[in-house]
Amino acid sequence: MSEELLSPGRTLGVIGAGVMGTALLKGMLDHGLLSRRQAWGAAKTEASCEEVAQSLGITTSREYADLVGDAEILLISVKPGQAAKVAEKLKASGLRSDALLISVLAGVTTDRFEGMLGSENPFVRAMPNTPCLVGHGVTVYCGGRWATDKHLDLCKKIFLSVGKALEVEEHYFNAITALSGSGPAYMYLVMESLADAGVRVGLPRDLAMELVAQTMLGSARMVQETGRHPAALRDDVTTPAGCTIGGLLMLEDGKIRSVLARAVEEATKIVEQLGRGKS
Ligand SMILES: NC(=O)c1ccc[n+]([C@@H]2O[C@H](COP(=O)([O-])OP(=O)(O)OC[C@H]3O[C@@H](n4cnc5c(N)ncnc54)[C@H](OP(=O)(O)O)[C@@H]3O)[C@@H](O)[C@H]2O)c1
């Protein structure tokens, strides 16, 4: 059981209890970082509130103004375009000056969020990814102007409950959003394509998918656990004149490296636009 996150009588609220917000809530609850009584969530529609209340067993509300006053940590997980609206609502709802705000909004910088709040609340910007749902996410975070080491430690504890957590400089955020924030979607596309490829060469779809998923997981663990470069690990699979080198040649003919690089480059440009409020 992990150490408690909150002071007695204080709460943690997730504003925007959608995919990412509930993944983080679930991780914290499962790891005993907070009790169900200490957690609450807010969503836009009654249907979402009911669903989250049922699945996580916590208080949820569309009108969360009366919950803000007791909050010690507020995790903001609405879409980036809702940032100003949420900041306005927090200001009008008795936000305590010591409440820590953590935002996972793509593209919204600490300067911009702190400007919208207009207060000296400690603020941390973070970028998680959806594998947080199964405890294997990766989250980067950085502190704003009034965030101390204590706030960064709290933040780290939260994100460690759903995977890896790394403190990084804020200027890396757009690139990281495009690489590991969007990354699971790229991996799913690769997995889907390889499973189709397995079907093409005669395998039943279920078997192909299971083989592909475990191969991706195993390859990732080989990189993490051996510390060896992927190119060196790839050489180990590649017999002279064998089938693997033939397959690799076809991938290179299809420009797989530059296609992946262009995908991340394009996603980075779009995050930059999100940050300027253009999307
Ligand atoms: N999904 C990812 O892979 C990912 C990865 C990293 C970061 N993020 C960031 O996480 C944030 C949320 O993304 P998501 O994928 O979790 O989106 P999502 O599933 O659509 O969740 C958004 C949540 O915000 C609620 N909401 C909307 N307007 C609100 C308001 N004014 N006040 C309170 N709640 C409001 C929505 O309620 P309803 O359900 O009732 O509409 C929903 O629960 C985004 O800023 C995104 O950049 C997402």
mmCIF file of C-alpha atoms and ligand atoms in Angstrom:
data_model
loop_
_atom_site.group_PDB
_atom_site.id
_atom_site.type_symbol
_atom_site.label_atom_id
_atom_site.label_comp_id
_atom_site.label_asym_id
_atom_site.label_seq_id
_atom_site.Cartn_x
_atom_site.Cartn_y
_atom_site.Cartn_z
ATOM 1 C CA MET A 1 0.000 0.000 0.000
ATOM 2 C CA SER A 2 1.421 3.383 -0.996
ATOM 3 C CA GLU A 3 1.715 6.427 1.217
ATOM 4 C CA GLU A 4 -1.305 8.779 1.275
ATOM 5 C CA LEU A 5 -1.291 11.705 -1.094
ATOM 6 C CA LEU A 6 -3.558 14.189 0.687
ATOM 7 C CA SER A 7 -3.805 15.998 4.018
ATOM 8 C CA PRO A 8 -6.726 15.003 6.275
ATOM 9 C CA GLY A 9 -10.051 16.429 5.100
ATOM 10 C CA ARG A 10 -8.719 17.473 1.699
ATOM 11 C CA THR A 11 -9.701 16.000 -1.660
ATOM 12 C CA LEU A 12 -8.406 15.364 -5.161
ATOM 13 C CA GLY A 13 -10.703 16.358 -8.014
ATOM 14 C CA VAL A 14 -10.392 15.394 -11.652
ATOM 15 C CA ILE A 15 -12.008 17.992 -13.885
ATOM 16 C CA GLY A 16 -12.663 16.196 -17.150
ATOM 17 C CA ALA A 17 -13.192 12.594 -16.059
ATOM 18 C CA GLY A 18 -12.916 11.190 -19.599
ATOM 19 C CA VAL A 19 -10.471 8.627 -20.994
ATOM 20 C CA MET A 20 -7.327 10.112 -19.465
ATOM 21 C CA GLY A 21 -8.925 11.536 -16.312
ATOM 22 C CA THR A 22 -10.488 8.214 -15.304
ATOM 23 C CA ALA A 23 -7.312 6.262 -16.148
ATOM 24 C CA LEU A 24 -5.413 8.447 -13.696
ATOM 25 C CA LEU A 25 -8.150 8.235 -11.058
ATOM 26 C CA LYS A 26 -8.238 4.449 -11.358
ATOM 27 C CA GLY A 27 -4.454 4.198 -10.987
ATOM 28 C CA MET A 28 -4.452 6.340 -7.852
ATOM 29 C CA LEU A 29 -7.380 4.430 -6.303
ATOM 30 C CA ASP A 30 -5.921 1.018 -7.172
ATOM 31 C CA HIS A 31 -2.572 1.978 -5.635
ATOM 32 C CA GLY A 32 -4.155 3.277 -2.441
ATOM 33 C CA LEU A 33 -2.849 6.813 -3.000
ATOM 34 C CA LEU A 34 -6.296 8.050 -1.993
ATOM 35 C CA SER A 35 -9.588 6.642 -0.789
ATOM 36 C CA ARG A 36 -12.852 6.789 -2.736
ATOM 37 C CA ARG A 37 -14.120 9.386 -0.234
ATOM 38 C CA GLN A 38 -11.175 11.680 -1.032
ATOM 39 C CA ALA A 39 -11.658 11.570 -4.813
ATOM 40 C CA TRP A 40 -14.198 13.242 -7.057
ATOM 41 C CA GLY A 41 -14.627 13.765 -10.759
ATOM 42 C CA ALA A 42 -16.356 16.285 -12.992
ATOM 43 C CA ALA A 43 -17.634 15.874 -16.543
ATOM 44 C CA LYS A 44 -19.790 17.903 -18.887
ATOM 45 C CA THR A 45 -22.752 15.551 -19.235
ATOM 46 C CA GLU A 46 -24.850 13.712 -16.679
ATOM 47 C CA ALA A 47 -24.327 10.447 -18.584
ATOM 48 C CA SER A 48 -20.520 10.641 -18.198
ATOM 49 C CA CYS A 49 -20.849 11.579 -14.529
ATOM 50 C CA GLU A 50 -23.075 8.580 -13.851
ATOM 51 C CA GLU A 51 -20.784 6.213 -15.728
ATOM 52 C CA VAL A 52 -17.692 7.336 -13.800
ATOM 53 C CA ALA A 53 -19.526 7.296 -10.448
ATOM 54 C CA GLN A 54 -20.589 3.715 -11.135
ATOM 55 C CA SER A 55 -17.298 2.394 -12.453
ATOM 56 C CA LEU A 56 -15.038 4.049 -9.850
ATOM 57 C CA GLY A 57 -17.416 4.428 -6.894
ATOM 58 C CA ILE A 58 -16.612 8.119 -6.356
ATOM 59 C CA THR A 59 -18.612 11.357 -6.228
ATOM 60 C CA THR A 60 -19.056 13.005 -9.608
ATOM 61 C CA SER A 61 -20.662 16.276 -10.592
ATOM 62 C CA ARG A 62 -21.363 18.478 -13.592
ATOM 63 C CA GLU A 63 -21.487 21.492 -11.291
ATOM 64 C CA TYR A 64 -18.375 20.964 -9.199
ATOM 65 C CA ALA A 65 -18.056 24.515 -7.799
ATOM 66 C CA ASP A 66 -18.920 23.432 -4.241
ATOM 67 C CA LEU A 67 -16.229 20.702 -4.320
ATOM 68 C CA VAL A 68 -13.325 22.964 -5.294
ATOM 69 C CA GLY A 69 -12.865 24.588 -1.853
ATOM 70 C CA ASP A 70 -11.692 21.326 -0.193
ATOM 71 C CA ALA A 71 -9.464 20.273 -3.060
ATOM 72 C CA GLU A 72 -5.738 19.939 -2.337
ATOM 73 C CA ILE A 73 -5.004 18.656 -5.853
ATOM 74 C CA LEU A 74 -6.981 19.383 -9.018
ATOM 75 C CA LEU A 75 -6.165 17.348 -12.079
ATOM 76 C CA ILE A 76 -7.404 19.042 -15.219
ATOM 77 C CA SER A 77 -8.123 16.680 -18.099
ATOM 78 C CA VAL A 78 -10.627 18.451 -20.352
ATOM 79 C CA LYS A 79 -9.880 19.073 -24.039
ATOM 80 C CA PRO A 80 -7.406 21.951 -24.591
ATOM 81 C CA GLY A 81 -10.162 24.255 -25.904
ATOM 82 C CA GLN A 82 -11.931 24.102 -22.512
ATOM 83 C CA ALA A 83 -8.919 25.388 -20.559
ATOM 84 C CA ALA A 84 -10.066 29.008 -20.212
ATOM 85 C CA LYS A 85 -13.573 27.980 -19.188
ATOM 86 C CA VAL A 86 -12.248 25.679 -16.456
ATOM 87 C CA ALA A 87 -9.782 28.312 -15.199
ATOM 88 C CA GLU A 88 -12.631 30.858 -14.925
ATOM 89 C CA LYS A 89 -14.790 28.389 -13.054
ATOM 90 C CA LEU A 90 -12.012 27.501 -10.596
ATOM 91 C CA LYS A 91 -11.383 31.177 -9.832
ATOM 92 C CA ALA A 92 -15.089 31.698 -9.130
ATOM 93 C CA SER A 93 -15.385 28.550 -6.995
ATOM 94 C CA GLY A 94 -13.178 29.292 -3.976
ATOM 95 C CA LEU A 95 -9.980 27.651 -5.245
ATOM 96 C CA ARG A 96 -7.540 27.611 -2.297
ATOM 97 C CA SER A 97 -4.263 29.382 -2.911
ATOM 98 C CA ASP A 98 -2.278 26.267 -1.901
ATOM 99 C CA ALA A 99 -4.194 23.871 -4.183
ATOM 100 C CA LEU A 100 -1.928 22.107 -6.665
ATOM 101 C CA LEU A 101 -3.187 22.149 -10.245
ATOM 102 C CA ILE A 102 -1.986 19.483 -12.659
ATOM 103 C CA SER A 103 -2.915 19.856 -16.319
ATOM 104 C CA VAL A 104 -2.573 17.134 -18.962
ATOM 105 C CA LEU A 105 -3.886 19.383 -21.759
ATOM 106 C CA ALA A 106 -1.965 18.942 -25.004
ATOM 107 C CA GLY A 107 -0.240 22.102 -26.148
ATOM 108 C CA VAL A 108 -1.314 24.372 -23.268
ATOM 109 C CA THR A 109 1.851 25.783 -21.695
ATOM 110 C CA THR A 110 2.407 26.556 -18.014
ATOM 111 C CA ASP A 111 2.660 30.287 -18.868
ATOM 112 C CA ARG A 112 -0.661 30.189 -20.673
ATOM 113 C CA PHE A 113 -2.500 28.270 -17.952
ATOM 114 C CA GLU A 114 -1.001 30.334 -15.144
ATOM 115 C CA GLY A 115 -2.017 33.456 -17.079
ATOM 116 C CA MET A 116 -5.598 32.206 -17.375
ATOM 117 C CA LEU A 117 -5.701 31.457 -13.640
ATOM 118 C CA GLY A 118 -4.120 34.749 -12.638
ATOM 119 C CA SER A 119 -3.230 33.298 -9.209
ATOM 120 C CA GLU A 120 -0.049 32.008 -7.559
ATOM 121 C CA ASN A 121 -1.293 28.439 -7.273
ATOM 122 C CA PRO A 122 1.352 25.771 -7.762
ATOM 123 C CA PHE A 123 0.908 24.378 -11.273
ATOM 124 C CA VAL A 124 2.379 21.314 -12.991
ATOM 125 C CA ARG A 125 2.017 20.485 -16.666
ATOM 126 C CA ALA A 126 2.047 16.797 -17.588
ATOM 127 C CA MET A 127 1.724 14.633 -20.691
ATOM 128 C CA PRO A 128 0.621 11.039 -20.045
ATOM 129 C CA ASN A 129 -0.521 8.424 -22.577
ATOM 130 C CA THR A 130 -3.463 5.999 -22.630
ATOM 131 C CA PRO A 131 -1.542 2.850 -21.562
ATOM 132 C CA CYS A 132 -1.873 4.531 -18.127
ATOM 133 C CA LEU A 133 -5.200 2.657 -18.167
ATOM 134 C CA VAL A 134 -3.363 -0.641 -17.707
ATOM 135 C CA GLY A 135 -0.555 0.721 -15.518
ATOM 136 C CA HIS A 136 2.013 0.888 -18.357
ATOM 137 C CA GLY A 137 1.788 4.522 -19.392
ATOM 138 C CA VAL A 138 4.615 7.009 -19.615
ATOM 139 C CA THR A 139 4.136 10.556 -18.342
ATOM 140 C CA VAL A 140 6.422 13.546 -18.517
ATOM 141 C CA TYR A 141 5.913 16.559 -16.277
ATOM 142 C CA CYS A 142 7.381 19.979 -15.514
ATOM 143 C CA GLY A 143 6.689 22.555 -12.829
ATOM 144 C CA GLY A 144 5.318 26.055 -13.345
ATOM 145 C CA ARG A 145 6.432 29.245 -11.619
ATOM 146 C CA TRP A 146 5.114 28.425 -8.134
ATOM 147 C CA ALA A 147 5.588 24.667 -8.086
ATOM 148 C CA THR A 148 8.117 23.461 -5.495
ATOM 149 C CA ASP A 149 9.961 20.129 -5.239
ATOM 150 C CA LYS A 150 7.173 18.964 -2.924
ATOM 151 C CA HIS A 151 4.580 19.561 -5.647
ATOM 152 C CA LEU A 152 6.720 17.817 -8.252
ATOM 153 C CA ASP A 153 7.101 14.832 -5.898
ATOM 154 C CA LEU A 154 3.323 14.628 -5.462
ATOM 155 C CA CYS A 155 2.916 14.730 -9.196
ATOM 156 C CA LYS A 156 5.526 12.016 -9.676
ATOM 157 C CA LYS A 157 3.742 9.800 -7.147
ATOM 158 C CA ILE A 158 0.471 10.182 -9.061
ATOM 159 C CA PHE A 159 1.969 9.308 -12.420
ATOM 160 C CA LEU A 160 4.094 6.460 -11.047
ATOM 161 C CA SER A 161 0.802 4.825 -10.045
ATOM 162 C CA VAL A 162 -0.002 4.410 -13.773
ATOM 163 C CA GLY A 163 3.431 3.700 -15.280
ATOM 164 C CA LYS A 164 6.721 5.571 -15.711
ATOM 165 C CA ALA A 165 7.112 9.240 -14.803
ATOM 166 C CA LEU A 166 9.899 11.531 -16.009
ATOM 167 C CA GLU A 167 10.547 15.188 -15.212
ATOM 168 C CA VAL A 168 11.547 17.050 -18.394
ATOM 169 C CA GLU A 169 12.070 20.618 -19.554
ATOM 170 C CA GLU A 170 8.926 22.213 -20.934
ATOM 171 C CA HIS A 171 10.400 22.973 -24.350
ATOM 172 C CA TYR A 172 10.310 19.212 -25.097
ATOM 173 C CA PHE A 173 6.559 18.946 -24.494
ATOM 174 C CA ASN A 174 5.231 19.342 -28.040
ATOM 175 C CA ALA A 175 7.647 16.752 -29.391
ATOM 176 C CA ILE A 176 6.845 14.368 -26.533
ATOM 177 C CA THR A 177 3.112 14.832 -27.070
ATOM 178 C CA ALA A 178 3.603 13.824 -30.716
ATOM 179 C CA LEU A 179 5.900 10.908 -29.837
ATOM 180 C CA SER A 180 4.559 9.187 -26.697
ATOM 181 C CA GLY A 181 1.203 10.986 -26.222
ATOM 182 C CA SER A 182 0.063 10.052 -29.735
ATOM 183 C CA GLY A 183 2.447 7.072 -29.885
ATOM 184 C CA PRO A 184 -0.002 4.345 -28.834
ATOM 185 C CA ALA A 185 -2.112 5.157 -31.915
ATOM 186 C CA TYR A 186 0.916 4.601 -34.179
ATOM 187 C CA MET A 187 1.658 1.297 -32.449
ATOM 188 C CA TYR A 188 -1.952 0.151 -32.854
ATOM 189 C CA LEU A 189 -1.806 0.913 -36.570
ATOM 190 C CA VAL A 190 1.386 -1.122 -36.889
ATOM 191 C CA MET A 191 -0.175 -3.970 -34.897
ATOM 192 C CA GLU A 192 -3.345 -3.944 -36.984
ATOM 193 C CA SER A 193 -1.293 -3.972 -40.192
ATOM 194 C CA LEU A 194 0.920 -6.842 -39.028
ATOM 195 C CA ALA A 195 -2.112 -8.871 -37.907
ATOM 196 C CA ASP A 196 -3.622 -8.328 -41.375
ATOM 197 C CA ALA A 197 -0.307 -9.443 -42.830
ATOM 198 C CA GLY A 198 -0.511 -12.628 -40.748
ATOM 199 C CA VAL A 199 -4.006 -13.274 -42.121
ATOM 200 C CA ARG A 200 -2.659 -12.681 -45.643
ATOM 201 C CA VAL A 201 -0.154 -15.503 -45.179
ATOM 202 C CA GLY A 202 -2.758 -17.870 -43.796
ATOM 203 C CA LEU A 203 -3.055 -17.375 -40.035
ATOM 204 C CA PRO A 204 -6.372 -17.143 -38.167
ATOM 205 C CA ARG A 205 -6.924 -13.497 -37.107
ATOM 206 C CA ASP A 206 -7.029 -14.163 -33.334
ATOM 207 C CA LEU A 207 -3.784 -16.068 -33.431
ATOM 208 C CA ALA A 208 -2.129 -13.406 -35.608
ATOM 209 C CA MET A 209 -3.185 -10.627 -33.205
ATOM 210 C CA GLU A 210 -1.972 -12.491 -30.143
ATOM 211 C CA LEU A 211 1.395 -13.145 -31.785
ATOM 212 C CA VAL A 212 1.746 -9.519 -32.873
ATOM 213 C CA ALA A 213 0.807 -8.044 -29.469
ATOM 214 C CA GLN A 214 3.185 -10.296 -27.548
ATOM 215 C CA THR A 215 5.959 -9.667 -30.100
ATOM 216 C CA MET A 216 5.571 -5.895 -29.667
ATOM 217 C CA LEU A 217 5.522 -6.189 -25.880
ATOM 218 C CA GLY A 218 8.506 -8.545 -25.852
ATOM 219 C CA SER A 219 10.543 -6.370 -28.222
ATOM 220 C CA ALA A 220 9.904 -3.279 -26.084
ATOM 221 C CA ARG A 221 11.007 -5.155 -22.990
ATOM 222 C CA MET A 222 14.163 -6.350 -24.765
ATOM 223 C CA VAL A 223 15.104 -2.721 -25.464
ATOM 224 C CA GLN A 224 14.311 -1.629 -21.895
ATOM 225 C CA GLU A 225 15.814 -4.568 -20.050
ATOM 226 C CA THR A 226 18.978 -5.233 -22.087
ATOM 227 C CA GLY A 227 19.742 -1.546 -22.679
ATOM 228 C CA ARG A 228 20.962 -2.568 -26.157
ATOM 229 C CA HIS A 229 20.326 -0.494 -29.258
ATOM 230 C CA PRO A 230 17.353 -1.720 -31.357
ATOM 231 C CA ALA A 231 19.672 -2.035 -34.361
ATOM 232 C CA ALA A 232 21.888 -4.488 -32.442
ATOM 233 C CA LEU A 233 18.856 -6.478 -31.293
ATOM 234 C CA ARG A 234 17.591 -6.504 -34.875
ATOM 235 C CA ASP A 235 20.914 -7.924 -36.087
ATOM 236 C CA ASP A 236 20.426 -10.850 -33.673
ATOM 237 C CA VAL A 237 17.215 -11.801 -35.524
ATOM 238 C CA THR A 238 18.736 -11.407 -38.962
ATOM 239 C CA THR A 239 20.356 -14.533 -40.437
ATOM 240 C CA PRO A 240 22.441 -14.043 -43.625
ATOM 241 C CA ALA A 241 20.234 -14.665 -46.676
ATOM 242 C CA GLY A 242 17.356 -15.460 -44.286
ATOM 243 C CA CYS A 243 13.725 -14.442 -44.255
ATOM 244 C CA THR A 244 14.066 -11.542 -41.744
ATOM 245 C CA ILE A 245 16.543 -9.576 -43.868
ATOM 246 C CA GLY A 246 14.148 -10.023 -46.804
ATOM 247 C CA GLY A 247 11.264 -8.608 -44.777
ATOM 248 C CA LEU A 248 13.413 -5.732 -43.502
ATOM 249 C CA LEU A 249 14.414 -4.826 -47.041
ATOM 250 C CA MET A 250 10.752 -4.517 -48.018
ATOM 251 C CA LEU A 251 10.129 -2.198 -45.004
ATOM 252 C CA GLU A 252 13.075 -0.026 -46.042
ATOM 253 C CA ASP A 253 11.785 0.036 -49.644
ATOM 254 C CA GLY A 254 8.498 1.343 -48.194
ATOM 255 C CA LYS A 255 10.450 4.156 -46.448
ATOM 256 C CA ILE A 256 9.256 3.112 -43.011
ATOM 257 C CA ARG A 257 11.802 5.318 -41.202
ATOM 258 C CA SER A 258 10.921 8.520 -42.998
ATOM 259 C CA VAL A 259 7.181 7.793 -42.840
ATOM 260 C CA LEU A 260 7.404 7.458 -39.035
ATOM 261 C CA ALA A 261 9.568 10.569 -38.746
ATOM 262 C CA ARG A 262 7.120 12.581 -40.895
ATOM 263 C CA ALA A 263 4.187 11.372 -38.784
ATOM 264 C CA VAL A 264 5.797 12.623 -35.582
ATOM 265 C CA GLU A 265 6.853 15.859 -37.293
ATOM 266 C CA GLU A 266 3.269 16.509 -38.472
ATOM 267 C CA ALA A 267 1.790 15.699 -35.052
ATOM 268 C CA THR A 268 4.282 18.088 -33.423
ATOM 269 C CA LYS A 269 3.145 20.925 -35.737
ATOM 270 C CA ILE A 270 -0.484 20.273 -34.831
ATOM 271 C CA VAL A 271 0.253 20.316 -31.081
ATOM 272 C CA GLU A 272 1.950 23.688 -31.547
ATOM 273 C CA GLN A 273 -1.276 24.979 -33.126
ATOM 274 C CA LEU A 274 -3.353 23.544 -30.265
ATOM 275 C CA GLY A 275 -1.130 25.469 -27.860
ATOM 276 C CA ARG A 276 -1.851 28.699 -29.707
ATOM 277 C CA GLY A 277 -5.593 27.945 -29.505
ATOM 278 C CA LYS A 278 -5.848 27.419 -33.298
ATOM 279 C CA SER A 279 -7.680 24.047 -33.188
HETATM 280 N N1 LIG B 1 -6.422 10.549 -24.821
HETATM 281 C C1 LIG B 1 -5.091 10.628 -24.884
HETATM 282 O O1 LIG B 1 -4.415 9.786 -25.470
HETATM 283 C C2 LIG B 1 -4.393 11.763 -24.203
HETATM 284 C C3 LIG B 1 -3.002 11.636 -23.963
HETATM 285 C C4 LIG B 1 -2.363 12.694 -23.298
HETATM 286 C C5 LIG B 1 -3.066 13.830 -22.930
HETATM 287 N N2 LIG B 1 -4.387 13.898 -23.208
HETATM 288 C C6 LIG B 1 -5.101 15.123 -22.848
HETATM 289 O O2 LIG B 1 -6.113 14.766 -21.947
HETATM 290 C C7 LIG B 1 -7.195 15.673 -22.106
HETATM 291 C C8 LIG B 1 -8.474 14.868 -22.151
HETATM 292 O O3 LIG B 1 -8.425 13.972 -23.235
HETATM 293 P P1 LIG B 1 -9.335 12.663 -23.248
HETATM 294 O O4 LIG B 1 -8.853 11.846 -24.385
HETATM 295 O O5 LIG B 1 -9.428 12.077 -21.888
HETATM 296 O O6 LIG B 1 -10.751 13.347 -23.666
HETATM 297 P P2 LIG B 1 -12.217 12.886 -23.268
HETATM 298 O O7 LIG B 1 -12.284 11.413 -23.077
HETATM 299 O O8 LIG B 1 -13.128 13.529 -24.245
HETATM 300 O O9 LIG B 1 -12.448 13.567 -21.844
HETATM 301 C C9 LIG B 1 -12.740 14.921 -21.659
HETATM 302 C C10 LIG B 1 -13.595 15.024 -20.435
HETATM 303 O O10 LIG B 1 -13.825 16.410 -20.150
HETATM 304 C C11 LIG B 1 -15.208 16.576 -19.815
HETATM 305 N N3 LIG B 1 -15.530 17.987 -20.028
HETATM 306 C C12 LIG B 1 -15.709 18.651 -21.184
HETATM 307 N N4 LIG B 1 -15.929 19.970 -20.950
HETATM 308 C C13 LIG B 1 -15.897 20.108 -19.602
HETATM 309 C C14 LIG B 1 -16.047 21.214 -18.738
HETATM 310 N N5 LIG B 1 -16.260 22.440 -19.210
HETATM 311 N N6 LIG B 1 -15.948 21.010 -17.396
HETATM 312 C C15 LIG B 1 -15.707 19.768 -16.893
HETATM 313 N N7 LIG B 1 -15.546 18.676 -17.670
HETATM 314 C C16 LIG B 1 -15.641 18.862 -19.007
HETATM 315 C C17 LIG B 1 -15.918 15.608 -20.721
HETATM 316 O O11 LIG B 1 -17.220 15.345 -20.247
HETATM 317 P P3 LIG B 1 -18.296 14.568 -21.177
HETATM 318 O O12 LIG B 1 -17.824 13.145 -21.275
HETATM 319 O O13 LIG B 1 -19.546 14.668 -20.389
HETATM 320 O O14 LIG B 1 -18.321 15.287 -22.493
HETATM 321 C C18 LIG B 1 -14.988 14.392 -20.574
HETATM 322 O O15 LIG B 1 -15.269 13.703 -19.383
HETATM 323 C C19 LIG B 1 -6.946 16.473 -23.376
HETATM 324 O O16 LIG B 1 -6.596 17.808 -23.053
HETATM 325 C C20 LIG B 1 -5.782 15.775 -24.037
HETATM 326 O O17 LIG B 1 -4.909 16.684 -24.671
HETATM 327 C C21 LIG B 1 -5.073 12.888 -23.817
#
